[in-house]
mmCIF file of C-alpha atoms in Angstrom:
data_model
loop_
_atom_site.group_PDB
_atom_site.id
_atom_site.type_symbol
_atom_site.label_atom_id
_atom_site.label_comp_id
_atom_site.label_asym_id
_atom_site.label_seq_id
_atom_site.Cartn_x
_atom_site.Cartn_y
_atom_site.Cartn_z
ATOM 1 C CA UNK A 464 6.576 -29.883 49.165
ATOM 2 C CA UNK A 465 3.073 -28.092 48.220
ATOM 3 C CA UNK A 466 1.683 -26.949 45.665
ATOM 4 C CA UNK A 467 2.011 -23.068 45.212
ATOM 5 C CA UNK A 468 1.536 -21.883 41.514
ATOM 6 C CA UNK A 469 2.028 -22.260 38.236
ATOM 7 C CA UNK A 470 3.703 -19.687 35.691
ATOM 8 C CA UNK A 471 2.551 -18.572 32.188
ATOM 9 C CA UNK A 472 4.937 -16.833 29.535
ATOM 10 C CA UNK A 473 3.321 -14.022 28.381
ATOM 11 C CA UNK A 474 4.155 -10.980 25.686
ATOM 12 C CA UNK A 475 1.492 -8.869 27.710
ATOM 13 C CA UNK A 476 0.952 -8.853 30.801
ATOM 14 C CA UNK A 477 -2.219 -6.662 30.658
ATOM 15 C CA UNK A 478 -3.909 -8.276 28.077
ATOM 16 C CA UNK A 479 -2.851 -11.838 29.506
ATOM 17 C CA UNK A 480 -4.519 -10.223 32.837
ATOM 18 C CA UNK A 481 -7.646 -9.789 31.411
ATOM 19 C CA UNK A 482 -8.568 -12.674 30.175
ATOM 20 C CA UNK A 483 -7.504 -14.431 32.937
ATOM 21 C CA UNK A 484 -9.473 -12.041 34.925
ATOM 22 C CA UNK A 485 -12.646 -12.449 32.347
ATOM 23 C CA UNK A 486 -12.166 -16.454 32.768
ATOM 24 C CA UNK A 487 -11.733 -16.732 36.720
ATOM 25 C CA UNK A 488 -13.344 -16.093 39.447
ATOM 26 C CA UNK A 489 -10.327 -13.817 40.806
ATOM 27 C CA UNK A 490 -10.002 -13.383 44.372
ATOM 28 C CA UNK A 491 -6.615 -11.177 44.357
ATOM 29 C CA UNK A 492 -4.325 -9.491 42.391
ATOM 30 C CA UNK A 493 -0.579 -8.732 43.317
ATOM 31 C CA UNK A 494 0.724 -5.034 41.682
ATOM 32 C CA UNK A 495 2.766 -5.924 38.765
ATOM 33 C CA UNK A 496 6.805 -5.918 40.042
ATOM 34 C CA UNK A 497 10.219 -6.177 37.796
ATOM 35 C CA UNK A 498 12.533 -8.850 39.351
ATOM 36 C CA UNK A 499 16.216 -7.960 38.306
ATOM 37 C CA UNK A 500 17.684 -11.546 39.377
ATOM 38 C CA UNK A 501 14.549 -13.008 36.711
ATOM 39 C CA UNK A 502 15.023 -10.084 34.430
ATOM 40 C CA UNK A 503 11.412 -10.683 34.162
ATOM 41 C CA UNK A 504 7.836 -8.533 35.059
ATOM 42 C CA UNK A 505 5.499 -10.470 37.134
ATOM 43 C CA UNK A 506 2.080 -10.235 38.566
ATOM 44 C CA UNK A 507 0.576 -13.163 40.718
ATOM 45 C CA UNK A 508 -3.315 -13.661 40.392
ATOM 46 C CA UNK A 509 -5.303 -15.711 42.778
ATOM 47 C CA UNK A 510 -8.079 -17.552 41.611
ATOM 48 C CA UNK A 511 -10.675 -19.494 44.290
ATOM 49 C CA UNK A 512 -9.426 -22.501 42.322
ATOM 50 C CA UNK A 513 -5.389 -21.678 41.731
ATOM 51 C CA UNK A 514 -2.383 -19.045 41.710
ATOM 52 C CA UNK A 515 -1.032 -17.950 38.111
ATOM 53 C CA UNK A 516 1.531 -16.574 37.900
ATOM 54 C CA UNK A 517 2.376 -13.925 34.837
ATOM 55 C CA UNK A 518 5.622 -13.971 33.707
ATOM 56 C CA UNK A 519 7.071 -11.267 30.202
ATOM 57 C CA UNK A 520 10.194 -10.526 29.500
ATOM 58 C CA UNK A 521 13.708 -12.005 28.297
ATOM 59 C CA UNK A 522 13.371 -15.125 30.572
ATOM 60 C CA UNK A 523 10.758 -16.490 28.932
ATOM 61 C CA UNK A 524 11.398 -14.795 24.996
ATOM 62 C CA UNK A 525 12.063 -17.856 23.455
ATOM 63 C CA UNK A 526 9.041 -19.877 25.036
ATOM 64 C CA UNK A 527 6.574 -16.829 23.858
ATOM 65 C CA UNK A 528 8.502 -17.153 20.087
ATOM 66 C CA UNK A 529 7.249 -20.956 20.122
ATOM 67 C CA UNK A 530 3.902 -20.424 21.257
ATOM 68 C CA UNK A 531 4.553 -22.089 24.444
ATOM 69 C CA UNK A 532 2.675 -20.199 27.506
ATOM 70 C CA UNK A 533 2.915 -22.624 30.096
ATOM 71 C CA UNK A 534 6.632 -21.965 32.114
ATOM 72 C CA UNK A 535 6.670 -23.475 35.529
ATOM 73 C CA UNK A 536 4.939 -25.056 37.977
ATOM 74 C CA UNK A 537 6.168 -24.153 41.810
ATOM 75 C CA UNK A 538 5.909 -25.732 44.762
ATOM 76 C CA UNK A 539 6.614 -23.898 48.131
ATOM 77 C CA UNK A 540 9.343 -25.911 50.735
ATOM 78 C CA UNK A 541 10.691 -25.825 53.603
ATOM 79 C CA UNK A 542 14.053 -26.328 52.919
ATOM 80 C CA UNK A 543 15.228 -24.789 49.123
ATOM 81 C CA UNK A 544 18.714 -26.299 49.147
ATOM 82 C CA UNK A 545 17.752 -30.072 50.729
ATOM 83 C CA UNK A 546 14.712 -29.940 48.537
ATOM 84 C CA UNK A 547 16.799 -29.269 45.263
ATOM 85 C CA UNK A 548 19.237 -32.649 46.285
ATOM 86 C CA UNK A 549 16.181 -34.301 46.136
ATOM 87 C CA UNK A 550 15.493 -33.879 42.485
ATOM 88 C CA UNK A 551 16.733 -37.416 40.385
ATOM 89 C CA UNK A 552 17.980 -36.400 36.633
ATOM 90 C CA UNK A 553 17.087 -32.553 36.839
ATOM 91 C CA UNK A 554 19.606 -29.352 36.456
ATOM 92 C CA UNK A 555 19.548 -26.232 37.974
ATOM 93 C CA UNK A 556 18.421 -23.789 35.388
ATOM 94 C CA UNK A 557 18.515 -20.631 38.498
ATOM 95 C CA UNK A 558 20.489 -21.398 41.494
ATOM 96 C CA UNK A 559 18.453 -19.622 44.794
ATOM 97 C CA UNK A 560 18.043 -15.895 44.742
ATOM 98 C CA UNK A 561 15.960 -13.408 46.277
ATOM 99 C CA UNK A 562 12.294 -13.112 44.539
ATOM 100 C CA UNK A 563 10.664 -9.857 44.308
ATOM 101 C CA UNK A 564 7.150 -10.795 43.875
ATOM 102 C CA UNK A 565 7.548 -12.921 47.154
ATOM 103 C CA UNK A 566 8.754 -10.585 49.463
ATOM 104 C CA UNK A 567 12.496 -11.668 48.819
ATOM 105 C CA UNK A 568 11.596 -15.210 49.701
ATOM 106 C CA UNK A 569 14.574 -17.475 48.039
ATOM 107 C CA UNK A 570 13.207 -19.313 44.846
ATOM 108 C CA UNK A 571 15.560 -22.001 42.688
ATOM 109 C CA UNK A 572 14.628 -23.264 39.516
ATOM 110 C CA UNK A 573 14.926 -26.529 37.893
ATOM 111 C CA UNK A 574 14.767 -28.325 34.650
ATOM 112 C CA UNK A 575 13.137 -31.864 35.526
ATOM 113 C CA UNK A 576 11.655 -34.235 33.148
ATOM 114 C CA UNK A 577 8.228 -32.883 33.254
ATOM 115 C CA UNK A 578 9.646 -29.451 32.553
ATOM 116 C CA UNK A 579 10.906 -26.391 34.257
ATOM 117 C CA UNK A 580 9.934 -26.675 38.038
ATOM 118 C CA UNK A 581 10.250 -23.107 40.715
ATOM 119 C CA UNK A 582 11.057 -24.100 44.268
ATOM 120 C CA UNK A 583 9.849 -21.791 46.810
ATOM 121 C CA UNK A 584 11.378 -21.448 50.347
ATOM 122 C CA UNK A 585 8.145 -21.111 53.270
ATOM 123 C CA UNK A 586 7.877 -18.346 54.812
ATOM 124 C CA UNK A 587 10.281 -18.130 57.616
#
């Protein structure tokens, strides 16, 4: 399991863009995609230091209605389904499904004790 990104609710992507982009040395930015299976808009930005990932939309509504921003953090593995057994006391919030913004890469998400955490199947 690595470390891939983390993900930040956001009412506007734009405007969340440019600050990031005014507070980061930005290397890269991915175009801005809709993911039907997230029912969310996303845009991944890569920083020299870390990838942040923008997430609007109904998925993360009620996180943006408390003032919460932070959403996920995601690590990349090599197996999704043996990597999700391994996860004590946690439920699956988004069983694996095809991600947009990674190139239809299978992603699973989980609700652990430190909060919601995105597994990411390697590149095959």
């Amino acid at each position: 399991m690595k470390f891939h990104h983390i993900g930040i609710a956001t009412r506007n992507i734009d405007k969340t863009l440019d600050w990031v982009c005014s507070q980061f040395n930005v290397i890269t930015i991915s175009d801005k995609v809709y993911d039907n299976n997230q029912d969310a808009c996303l845009q991944m930005i890569e920083t020299i230091d870390v990838r942040i990932e923008l997430v609007s939309g109904n998925v993360v509504e009620k996180f943006i209605e408390k003032n919460i921003t932070y959403y996920h953090v995601c690590y990349e593995v090599e197996n999704l389904e043996e990597s999700i057994q391994t996860f004590d006391k946690s439920i699956i919030i988004s069983k694996p499904a095809e991600a947009v913004l990674f190139n239809n890469r299978r992603v699973a998400f989980i609700m652990t004790p430190i909060g919601i955490v995105e597994l990411l199947e390697e590149e095959s």
